[in-house]
C-alpha atoms as an extended CHARMM CRD file, in Angstrom:
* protein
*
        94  EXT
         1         1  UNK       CA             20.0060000000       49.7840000000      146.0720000000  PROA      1               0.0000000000
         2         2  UNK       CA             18.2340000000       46.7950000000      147.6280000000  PROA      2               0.0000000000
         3         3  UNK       CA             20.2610000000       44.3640000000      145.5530000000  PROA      3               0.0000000000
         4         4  UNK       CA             23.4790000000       45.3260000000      147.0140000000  PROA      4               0.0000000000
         5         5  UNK       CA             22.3310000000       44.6230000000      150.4960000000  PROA      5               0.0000000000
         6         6  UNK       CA             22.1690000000       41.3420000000      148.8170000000  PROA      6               0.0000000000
         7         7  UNK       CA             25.5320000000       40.6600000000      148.2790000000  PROA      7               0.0000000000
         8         8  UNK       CA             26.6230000000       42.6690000000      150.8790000000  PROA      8               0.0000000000
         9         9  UNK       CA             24.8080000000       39.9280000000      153.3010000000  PROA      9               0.0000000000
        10        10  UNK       CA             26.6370000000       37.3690000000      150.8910000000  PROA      10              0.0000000000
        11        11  UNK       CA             30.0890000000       38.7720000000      150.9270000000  PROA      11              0.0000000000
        12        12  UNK       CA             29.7300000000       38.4870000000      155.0740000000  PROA      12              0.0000000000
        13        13  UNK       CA             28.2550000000       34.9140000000      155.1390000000  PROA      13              0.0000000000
        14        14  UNK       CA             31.5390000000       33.9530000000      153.0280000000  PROA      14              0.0000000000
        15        15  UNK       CA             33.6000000000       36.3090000000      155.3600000000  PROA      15              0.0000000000
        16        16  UNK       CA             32.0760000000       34.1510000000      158.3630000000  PROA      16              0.0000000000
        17        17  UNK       CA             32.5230000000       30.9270000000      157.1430000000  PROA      17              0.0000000000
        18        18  UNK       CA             35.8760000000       31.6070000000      156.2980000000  PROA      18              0.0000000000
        19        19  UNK       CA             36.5650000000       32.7380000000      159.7890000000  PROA      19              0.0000000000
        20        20  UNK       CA             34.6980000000       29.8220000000      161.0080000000  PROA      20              0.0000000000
        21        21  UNK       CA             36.8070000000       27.5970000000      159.1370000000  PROA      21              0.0000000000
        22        22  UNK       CA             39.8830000000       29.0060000000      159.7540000000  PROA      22              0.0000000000
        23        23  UNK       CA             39.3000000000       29.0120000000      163.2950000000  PROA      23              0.0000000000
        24        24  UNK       CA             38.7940000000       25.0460000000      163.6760000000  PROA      24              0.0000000000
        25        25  UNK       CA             41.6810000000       24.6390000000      161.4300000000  PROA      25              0.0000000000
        26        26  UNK       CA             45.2790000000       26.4610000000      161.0170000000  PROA      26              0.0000000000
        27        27  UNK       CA             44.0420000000       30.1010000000      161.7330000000  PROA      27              0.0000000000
        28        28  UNK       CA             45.8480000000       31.4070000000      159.5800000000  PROA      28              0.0000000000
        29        29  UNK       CA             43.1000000000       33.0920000000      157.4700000000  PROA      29              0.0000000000
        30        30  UNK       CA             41.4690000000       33.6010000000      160.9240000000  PROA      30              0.0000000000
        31        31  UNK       CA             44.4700000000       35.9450000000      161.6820000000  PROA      31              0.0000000000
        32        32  UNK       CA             43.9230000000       38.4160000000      158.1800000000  PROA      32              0.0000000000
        33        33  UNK       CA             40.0420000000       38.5920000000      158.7600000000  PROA      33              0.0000000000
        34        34  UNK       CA             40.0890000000       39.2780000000      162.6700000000  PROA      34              0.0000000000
        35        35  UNK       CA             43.0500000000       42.1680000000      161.6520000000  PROA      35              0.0000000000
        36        36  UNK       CA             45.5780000000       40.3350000000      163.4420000000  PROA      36              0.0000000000
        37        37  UNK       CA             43.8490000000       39.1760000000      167.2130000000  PROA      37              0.0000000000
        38        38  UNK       CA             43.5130000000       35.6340000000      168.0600000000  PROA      38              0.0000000000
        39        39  UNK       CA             41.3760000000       34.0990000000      170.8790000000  PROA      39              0.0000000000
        40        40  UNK       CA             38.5330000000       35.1610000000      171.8610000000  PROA      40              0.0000000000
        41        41  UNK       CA             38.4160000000       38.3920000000      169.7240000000  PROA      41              0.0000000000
        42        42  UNK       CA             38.3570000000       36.1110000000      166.5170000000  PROA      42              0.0000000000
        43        43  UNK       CA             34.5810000000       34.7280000000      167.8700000000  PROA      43              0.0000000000
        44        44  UNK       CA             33.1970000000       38.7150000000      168.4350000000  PROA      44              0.0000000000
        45        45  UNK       CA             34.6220000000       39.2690000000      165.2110000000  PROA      45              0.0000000000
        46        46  UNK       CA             32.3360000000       35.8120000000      164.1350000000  PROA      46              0.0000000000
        47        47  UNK       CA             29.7430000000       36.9910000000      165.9250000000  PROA      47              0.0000000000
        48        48  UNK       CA             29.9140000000       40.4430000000      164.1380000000  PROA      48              0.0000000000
        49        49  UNK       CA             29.9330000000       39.1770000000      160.7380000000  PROA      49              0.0000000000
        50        50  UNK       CA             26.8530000000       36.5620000000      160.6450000000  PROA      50              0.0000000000
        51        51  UNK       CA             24.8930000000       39.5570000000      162.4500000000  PROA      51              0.0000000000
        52        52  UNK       CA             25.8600000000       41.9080000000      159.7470000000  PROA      52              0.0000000000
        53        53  UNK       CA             25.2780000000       39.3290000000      157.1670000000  PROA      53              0.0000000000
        54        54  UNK       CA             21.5070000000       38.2930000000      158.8810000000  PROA      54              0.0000000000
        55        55  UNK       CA             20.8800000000       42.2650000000      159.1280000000  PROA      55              0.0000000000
        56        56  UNK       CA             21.6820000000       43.1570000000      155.3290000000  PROA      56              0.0000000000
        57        57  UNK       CA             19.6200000000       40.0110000000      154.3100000000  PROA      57              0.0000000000
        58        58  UNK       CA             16.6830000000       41.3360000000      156.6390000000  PROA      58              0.0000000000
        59        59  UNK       CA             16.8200000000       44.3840000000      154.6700000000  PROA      59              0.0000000000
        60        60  UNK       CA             17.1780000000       43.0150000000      150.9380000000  PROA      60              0.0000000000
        61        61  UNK       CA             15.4870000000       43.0390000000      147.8140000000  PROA      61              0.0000000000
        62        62  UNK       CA             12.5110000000       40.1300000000      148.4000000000  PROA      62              0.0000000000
        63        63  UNK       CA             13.8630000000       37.9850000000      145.6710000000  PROA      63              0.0000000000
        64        64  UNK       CA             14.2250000000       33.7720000000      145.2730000000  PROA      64              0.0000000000
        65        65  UNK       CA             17.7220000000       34.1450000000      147.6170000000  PROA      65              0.0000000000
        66        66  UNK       CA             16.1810000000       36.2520000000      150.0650000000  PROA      66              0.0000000000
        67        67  UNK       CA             15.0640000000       32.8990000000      152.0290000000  PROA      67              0.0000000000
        68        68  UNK       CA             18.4760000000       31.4920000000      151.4550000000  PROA      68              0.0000000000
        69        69  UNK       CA             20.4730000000       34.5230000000      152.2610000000  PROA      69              0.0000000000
        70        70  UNK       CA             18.0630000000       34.7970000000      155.6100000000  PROA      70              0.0000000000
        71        71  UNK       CA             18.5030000000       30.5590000000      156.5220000000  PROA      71              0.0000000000
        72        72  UNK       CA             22.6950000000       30.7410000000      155.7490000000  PROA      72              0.0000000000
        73        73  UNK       CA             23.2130000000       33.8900000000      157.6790000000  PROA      73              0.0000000000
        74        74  UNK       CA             20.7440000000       32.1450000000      160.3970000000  PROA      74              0.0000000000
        75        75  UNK       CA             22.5330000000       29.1790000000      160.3220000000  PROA      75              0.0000000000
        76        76  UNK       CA             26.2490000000       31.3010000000      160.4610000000  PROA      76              0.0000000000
        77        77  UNK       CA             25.0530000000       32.7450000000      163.1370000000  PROA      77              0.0000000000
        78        78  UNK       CA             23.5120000000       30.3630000000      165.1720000000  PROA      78              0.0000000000
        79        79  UNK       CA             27.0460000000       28.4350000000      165.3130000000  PROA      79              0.0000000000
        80        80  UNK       CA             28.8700000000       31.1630000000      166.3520000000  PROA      80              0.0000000000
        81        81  UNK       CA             26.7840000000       31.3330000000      169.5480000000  PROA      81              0.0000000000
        82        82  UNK       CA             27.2970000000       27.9710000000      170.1080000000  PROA      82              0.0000000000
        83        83  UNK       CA             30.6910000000       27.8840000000      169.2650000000  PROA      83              0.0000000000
        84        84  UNK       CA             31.4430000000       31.4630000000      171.9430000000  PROA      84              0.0000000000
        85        85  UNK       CA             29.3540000000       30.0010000000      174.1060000000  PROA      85              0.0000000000
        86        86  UNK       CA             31.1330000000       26.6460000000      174.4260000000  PROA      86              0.0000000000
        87        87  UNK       CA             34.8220000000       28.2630000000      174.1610000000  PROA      87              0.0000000000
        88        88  UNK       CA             33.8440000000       30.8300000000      177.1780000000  PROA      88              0.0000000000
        89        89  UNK       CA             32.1940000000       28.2840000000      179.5800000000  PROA      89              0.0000000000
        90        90  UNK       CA             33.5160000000       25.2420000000      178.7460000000  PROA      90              0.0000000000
        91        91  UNK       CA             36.6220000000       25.0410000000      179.1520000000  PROA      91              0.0000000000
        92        92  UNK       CA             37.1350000000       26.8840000000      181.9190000000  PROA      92              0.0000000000
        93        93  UNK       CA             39.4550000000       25.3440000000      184.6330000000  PROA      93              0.0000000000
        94        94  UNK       CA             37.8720000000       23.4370000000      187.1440000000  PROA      94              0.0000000000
Protein backbone atom coordinates (compact mmCIF):
# COMPACT_ATOMS: atom_id res chain seq x y z
CA UNK A 1 0.00 0.00 0.00
CA UNK A 2 2.96 2.16 1.01
CA UNK A 3 4.43 1.99 -2.48
CA UNK A 4 1.60 3.70 -4.07
CA UNK A 5 1.89 6.68 -1.85
CA UNK A 6 5.08 6.63 -3.70
CA UNK A 7 4.03 7.38 -6.93
CA UNK A 8 1.17 9.02 -5.90
CA UNK A 9 3.73 11.81 -4.37
CA UNK A 10 5.49 11.35 -7.89
CA UNK A 11 2.54 11.70 -10.15
CA UNK A 12 1.91 15.29 -8.11
CA UNK A 13 5.58 16.51 -8.23
CA UNK A 14 5.20 16.00 -12.20
CA UNK A 15 1.61 17.53 -11.94
CA UNK A 16 3.41 20.64 -10.18
CA UNK A 17 6.12 21.12 -12.30
CA UNK A 18 4.04 21.01 -15.14
CA UNK A 19 1.87 23.69 -13.71
CA UNK A 20 4.91 25.51 -12.75
CA UNK A 21 6.11 25.45 -16.13
CA UNK A 22 3.21 26.19 -17.82
CA UNK A 23 2.61 29.07 -15.77
CA UNK A 24 6.02 30.99 -16.67
CA UNK A 25 5.43 30.02 -20.18
CA UNK A 26 2.18 29.85 -22.60
CA UNK A 27 -0.34 28.53 -19.90
CA UNK A 28 -1.79 26.60 -21.84
CA UNK A 29 -1.21 23.31 -19.92
CA UNK A 30 -1.66 25.61 -16.86
CA UNK A 31 -5.32 26.05 -18.08
CA UNK A 32 -6.17 21.82 -18.27
CA UNK A 33 -4.45 21.19 -14.80
CA UNK A 34 -6.02 24.26 -12.83
CA UNK A 35 -9.66 22.92 -14.60
CA UNK A 36 -9.93 25.94 -16.54
CA UNK A 37 -9.04 29.21 -13.89
CA UNK A 38 -6.19 31.40 -14.57
CA UNK A 39 -4.54 33.91 -12.15
CA UNK A 40 -4.18 33.52 -9.00
CA UNK A 41 -6.22 30.24 -8.65
CA UNK A 42 -3.51 28.47 -10.89
CA UNK A 43 -0.77 29.22 -7.74
CA UNK A 44 -3.46 27.59 -4.87
CA UNK A 45 -3.83 24.96 -7.26
CA UNK A 46 0.45 24.93 -7.18
CA UNK A 47 0.38 25.25 -3.83
CA UNK A 48 -2.08 22.26 -3.47
CA UNK A 49 -0.19 19.90 -5.49
CA UNK A 50 3.56 20.13 -4.01
CA UNK A 51 1.67 19.84 -0.49
CA UNK A 52 -0.06 16.76 -1.60
CA UNK A 53 3.00 15.51 -3.25
CA UNK A 54 5.36 16.42 0.19
CA UNK A 55 2.38 14.72 2.30
CA UNK A 56 2.20 11.29 0.29
CA UNK A 57 6.10 11.24 0.32
CA UNK A 58 5.95 11.86 4.25
CA UNK A 59 3.88 8.88 4.40
CA UNK A 60 5.76 6.37 1.93
CA UNK A 61 7.41 3.22 1.91
CA UNK A 62 11.18 4.19 3.50
CA UNK A 63 12.92 3.16 0.37
CA UNK A 64 16.28 4.76 -1.68
CA UNK A 65 13.57 7.55 -3.33
CA UNK A 66 12.02 8.31 -0.20
CA UNK A 67 14.84 11.16 0.33
CA UNK A 68 14.37 12.20 -3.23
CA UNK A 69 10.66 12.11 -3.35
CA UNK A 70 10.83 14.21 0.21
CA UNK A 71 13.84 16.97 -1.33
CA UNK A 72 11.71 17.35 -5.01
CA UNK A 73 8.38 17.77 -3.39
CA UNK A 74 10.40 20.20 -0.82
CA UNK A 75 11.91 21.92 -3.42
CA UNK A 76 8.22 22.11 -5.58
CA UNK A 77 6.98 23.45 -2.87
CA UNK A 78 9.21 25.82 -1.60
CA UNK A 79 8.92 27.74 -5.13
CA UNK A 80 5.48 27.93 -5.12
CA UNK A 81 5.62 30.04 -1.94
CA UNK A 82 7.95 32.13 -3.37
CA UNK A 83 6.48 32.36 -6.53
CA UNK A 84 2.49 33.29 -4.60
CA UNK A 85 4.22 35.22 -2.49
CA UNK A 86 5.96 37.45 -5.05
CA UNK A 87 2.79 37.51 -7.55
CA UNK A 88 0.44 38.71 -4.45
CA UNK A 89 2.76 41.44 -2.99
CA UNK A 90 4.77 42.41 -5.58
CA UNK A 91 3.23 43.68 -7.99
CA UNK A 92 0.75 45.39 -6.48
CA UNK A 93 0.12 49.02 -7.73
CA UNK A 94 1.86 51.58 -6.04
Amino acid sequence: MKNIYSALSLIFIVIGTLLLGSILNEQVVAKILSFGYLGPVTFLFLILYSTVAFVLAIMSKKMKYKALLLVLSTILLLFSIIFTFVGAFAFQSP
